[in-house]
Amino acid sequence: MSSVAQACGKVILLGEHAVVYGVPALAVGIDRGARACAYGQDEGPSRLVIGGWNVSVQPDESHDLARAFRSMLDAASPMRPCTVDVETDLPPGGGLGCSAAIGVAIARAIDPHASADGVQALAMAWEQVFHGNPSGIDAAVSARGGCILFRKGDPIDPVRVRGSLQLCIGNSGVPSSTRAMVDGLARLRERKRDLVDESFEAIRALVQNGRLAIEAGDRGALGRLMDLNQMLLGGLFLSTPELEHMCGLAREAGAHGAKLTGAGGGGCAVALVPTRATADAVLAAWRGAGFEGFATSVATEARTVPHESGAAP
Ligand code: MEV
C-alpha cells in the first residue's frame, strides 16, 4: 500500500523572530511546497529518500535528516516499516519553510488519518532536530495553508483574506540557518534586552494592524506595515545588503511594501504587489540585479489540505 501527501511552503508576512518570544505573527501558505509518498514494506528498515538532494537514509544513521525521520517515526502511531520518497521545489535555507513542508508531507504520508494538529505535532518532532526550539509557525502554516495568525501555545487563528494577496518572492541567493539566526538574536537580547523587547512590542502592534488590514482588504496599509517590520528587523541585525537591495527594488517597481521573510541573514524577500503587472515589474527588477523570484497569490483563510490518498503504508 502507498500513501501520497503534499504540504505547502510558507511566507511570514509580519512577525518572524518575535514569534519565538510569544508575539503573534501572520503567515500564509504558498503553492510551492513538498510532496511525499510512503510505501509500506513487510521487512527491512524504513528509509527516507529525497531524490533531488541525493539523500537516502535509514533512521539509525547519524545524518540530521535520518535523526529527524527517526524522531517522527517514534512519535507516529505504530506502523510497518516504510520507504518515504520526498520531492520539494522550495530552496533549503531560503526562509520559505522547506524543512517544515517536508516534515508535514512525510507526516501526512506515514499517518494519513492524523488531524491537522496531529500532523503539526509530528512535523514539530522533525523540525526540532533542525531548528532546536522553533516557534512552530512553519509547521502550523504548512499543515493548514491559507492565512493564519500564529501565537506559540495558542490554537491556530485562521485569518480571512479579503480579496487576494499578490506576492513576489525572491531569493537573495545566500542560504541562511534559522538556528544560527535565532541564536544570534538571543545573544543580542542578552546584551540589549530593552532594545530587543521594544522592537518585539512594536512588531506586536504591526501584526495586530496587519490582521485588520488583511481582513479589510487594505493592501496599501499591509505593505506599509511590512516596510516598518523590515526596518525593525534591520535594527535587530537580521537583514543583509542583498535583502535591503531587493526590498528597495521592489518598492521602486511599485510594490506596496517589502521585507525579508523567515529567519533573515540571507534567504528570501517578499513583496506585496497591487497587480500582476507590478509583480512582473518586481520580478524583472530582481532578475536584472541577479535575484531569482516568482509570483504567487493567497486568497483563502487557513484550511486543512486534503490527502491525495488515504491508505496507510
Ligand atoms: C523561521 O521561519 C521563523 C523564525 O521566527 C523562527 C521560528 O519561528 O521558529 C525566525
PDB file of N, CA and C and ligand atoms in Angstrom, residues 10 12 15-20 95-97 131 133-138 150 178 181-182 261-264, ligand 1:
ATOM      1  N   LYS A  10       5.781  28.340   3.087  1.00  0.00           N
ATOM      2  CA  LYS A  10       5.152  29.464   3.775  1.00  0.00           C
ATOM      3  C   LYS A  10       5.928  30.769   3.580  1.00  0.00           C
ATOM      4  N   ILE A  12       6.241  34.352   5.935  1.00  0.00           N
ATOM      5  CA  ILE A  12       5.804  35.133   7.100  1.00  0.00           C
ATOM      6  C   ILE A  12       5.642  36.576   6.639  1.00  0.00           C
ATOM      7  N   GLY A  15       6.164  39.450  11.641  1.00  0.00           N
ATOM      8  CA  GLY A  15       6.332  38.888  12.986  1.00  0.00           C
ATOM      9  C   GLY A  15       7.359  37.797  13.197  1.00  0.00           C
ATOM     10  N   GLU A  16       8.205  37.465  12.171  1.00  0.00           N
ATOM     11  CA  GLU A  16       9.212  36.431  12.436  1.00  0.00           C
ATOM     12  C   GLU A  16      10.146  36.879  13.572  1.00  0.00           C
ATOM     13  N   HIS A  17      10.756  35.935  14.197  1.00  0.00           N
ATOM     14  CA  HIS A  17      11.648  36.093  15.353  1.00  0.00           C
ATOM     15  C   HIS A  17      10.890  36.513  16.613  1.00  0.00           C
ATOM     16  N   ALA A  18      10.110  37.602  16.540  1.00  0.00           N
ATOM     17  CA  ALA A  18       9.355  37.975  17.743  1.00  0.00           C
ATOM     18  C   ALA A  18       8.436  36.819  18.142  1.00  0.00           C
ATOM     19  N   VAL A  19       7.990  36.035  17.135  1.00  0.00           N
ATOM     20  CA  VAL A  19       7.071  34.917  17.389  1.00  0.00           C
ATOM     21  C   VAL A  19       7.716  33.862  18.292  1.00  0.00           C
ATOM     22  N   VAL A  20       9.037  33.764  18.257  1.00  0.00           N
ATOM     23  CA  VAL A  20       9.741  32.800  19.124  1.00  0.00           C
ATOM     24  C   VAL A  20       9.550  33.192  20.591  1.00  0.00           C
ATOM     25  N   GLY A  95      14.083  30.413   3.870  1.00  0.00           N
ATOM     26  CA  GLY A  95      13.079  31.122   4.664  1.00  0.00           C
ATOM     27  C   GLY A  95      11.658  30.825   4.233  1.00  0.00           C
ATOM     28  N   LEU A  96      11.483  29.837   3.351  1.00  0.00           N
ATOM     29  CA  LEU A  96      10.133  29.534   2.856  1.00  0.00           C
ATOM     30  C   LEU A  96       9.559  28.257   3.485  1.00  0.00           C
ATOM     31  N   GLY A  97      10.138  27.846   4.591  1.00  0.00           N
ATOM     32  CA  GLY A  97       9.582  26.710   5.332  1.00  0.00           C
ATOM     33  C   GLY A  97       9.816  25.381   4.651  1.00  0.00           C
ATOM     34  N   HIS A 131      16.037  22.866  14.004  1.00  0.00           N
ATOM     35  CA  HIS A 131      15.947  24.252  14.452  1.00  0.00           C
ATOM     36  C   HIS A 131      16.037  24.425  15.964  1.00  0.00           C
ATOM     37  N   ASN A 133      14.650  24.969  18.935  1.00  0.00           N
ATOM     38  CA  ASN A 133      13.388  25.248  19.618  1.00  0.00           C
ATOM     39  C   ASN A 133      12.530  26.179  18.761  1.00  0.00           C
ATOM     40  N   PRO A 134      12.003  25.680  17.637  1.00  0.00           N
ATOM     41  CA  PRO A 134      11.248  26.563  16.750  1.00  0.00           C
ATOM     42  C   PRO A 134       9.919  26.973  17.383  1.00  0.00           C
ATOM     43  N   SER A 135       9.399  28.123  16.948  1.00  0.00           N
ATOM     44  CA  SER A 135       8.104  28.562  17.483  1.00  0.00           C
ATOM     45  C   SER A 135       6.986  27.622  17.044  1.00  0.00           C
ATOM     46  N   GLY A 136       7.169  26.967  15.899  1.00  0.00           N
ATOM     47  CA  GLY A 136       6.109  26.098  15.363  1.00  0.00           C
ATOM     48  C   GLY A 136       5.315  26.748  14.252  1.00  0.00           C
ATOM     49  N   ILE A 137       5.617  28.007  13.931  1.00  0.00           N
ATOM     50  CA  ILE A 137       4.810  28.700  12.920  1.00  0.00           C
ATOM     51  C   ILE A 137       4.938  28.031  11.551  1.00  0.00           C
ATOM     52  N   ASP A 138       6.143  27.562  11.212  1.00  0.00           N
ATOM     53  CA  ASP A 138       6.329  26.977   9.876  1.00  0.00           C
ATOM     54  C   ASP A 138       5.471  25.723   9.715  1.00  0.00           C
ATOM     55  N   PHE A 150      -0.531  33.218  14.114  1.00  0.00           N
ATOM     56  CA  PHE A 150       0.042  32.168  14.950  1.00  0.00           C
ATOM     57  C   PHE A 150       0.602  32.777  16.215  1.00  0.00           C
ATOM     58  N   THR A 178      18.262  28.981  10.175  1.00  0.00           N
ATOM     59  CA  THR A 178      17.300  29.518  11.153  1.00  0.00           C
ATOM     60  C   THR A 178      17.872  29.420  12.562  1.00  0.00           C
ATOM     61  N   MET A 181      20.416  32.144  13.188  1.00  0.00           N
ATOM     62  CA  MET A 181      19.828  33.484  13.283  1.00  0.00           C
ATOM     63  C   MET A 181      19.064  33.643  14.606  1.00  0.00           C
ATOM     64  N   VAL A 182      18.322  32.601  14.989  1.00  0.00           N
ATOM     65  CA  VAL A 182      17.564  32.667  16.252  1.00  0.00           C
ATOM     66  C   VAL A 182      18.546  32.746  17.432  1.00  0.00           C
ATOM     67  N   THR A 261      11.756  37.545   4.735  1.00  0.00           N
ATOM     68  CA  THR A 261      10.759  36.637   5.300  1.00  0.00           C
ATOM     69  C   THR A 261      11.461  35.401   5.849  1.00  0.00           C
ATOM     70  N   GLY A 262      11.099  35.019   7.065  1.00  0.00           N
ATOM     71  CA  GLY A 262      11.768  33.875   7.698  1.00  0.00           C
ATOM     72  C   GLY A 262      12.868  34.363   8.617  1.00  0.00           C
ATOM     73  N   ALA A 263      13.953  33.620   8.642  1.00  0.00           N
ATOM     74  CA  ALA A 263      14.988  33.905   9.637  1.00  0.00           C
ATOM     75  C   ALA A 263      15.870  35.098   9.283  1.00  0.00           C
ATOM     76  N   GLY A 264      15.947  35.473   7.996  1.00  0.00           N
ATOM     77  CA  GLY A 264      16.841  36.559   7.588  1.00  0.00           C
ATOM     78  C   GLY A 264      18.291  36.105   7.561  1.00  0.00           C
TER      79      GLY A 264
HETATM   80  C1  MEV B   1      11.516  30.940  10.710  1.00  0.00           C
HETATM   81  O1  MEV B   1      10.718  30.665   9.559  1.00  0.00           O
HETATM   82  C2  MEV B   1      10.782  31.866  11.629  1.00  0.00           C
HETATM   83  C3  MEV B   1      11.531  32.247  12.886  1.00  0.00           C
HETATM   84  O2  MEV B   1      10.669  33.124  13.625  1.00  0.00           O
HETATM   85  C4  MEV B   1      11.893  31.036  13.735  1.00  0.00           C
HETATM   86  C5  MEV B   1      10.693  30.375  14.392  1.00  0.00           C
HETATM   87  O3  MEV B   1       9.609  30.959  14.463  1.00  0.00           O
HETATM   88  O4  MEV B   1      10.874  29.233  14.864  1.00  0.00           O
HETATM   89  C6  MEV B   1      12.805  33.004  12.591  1.00  0.00           C
END
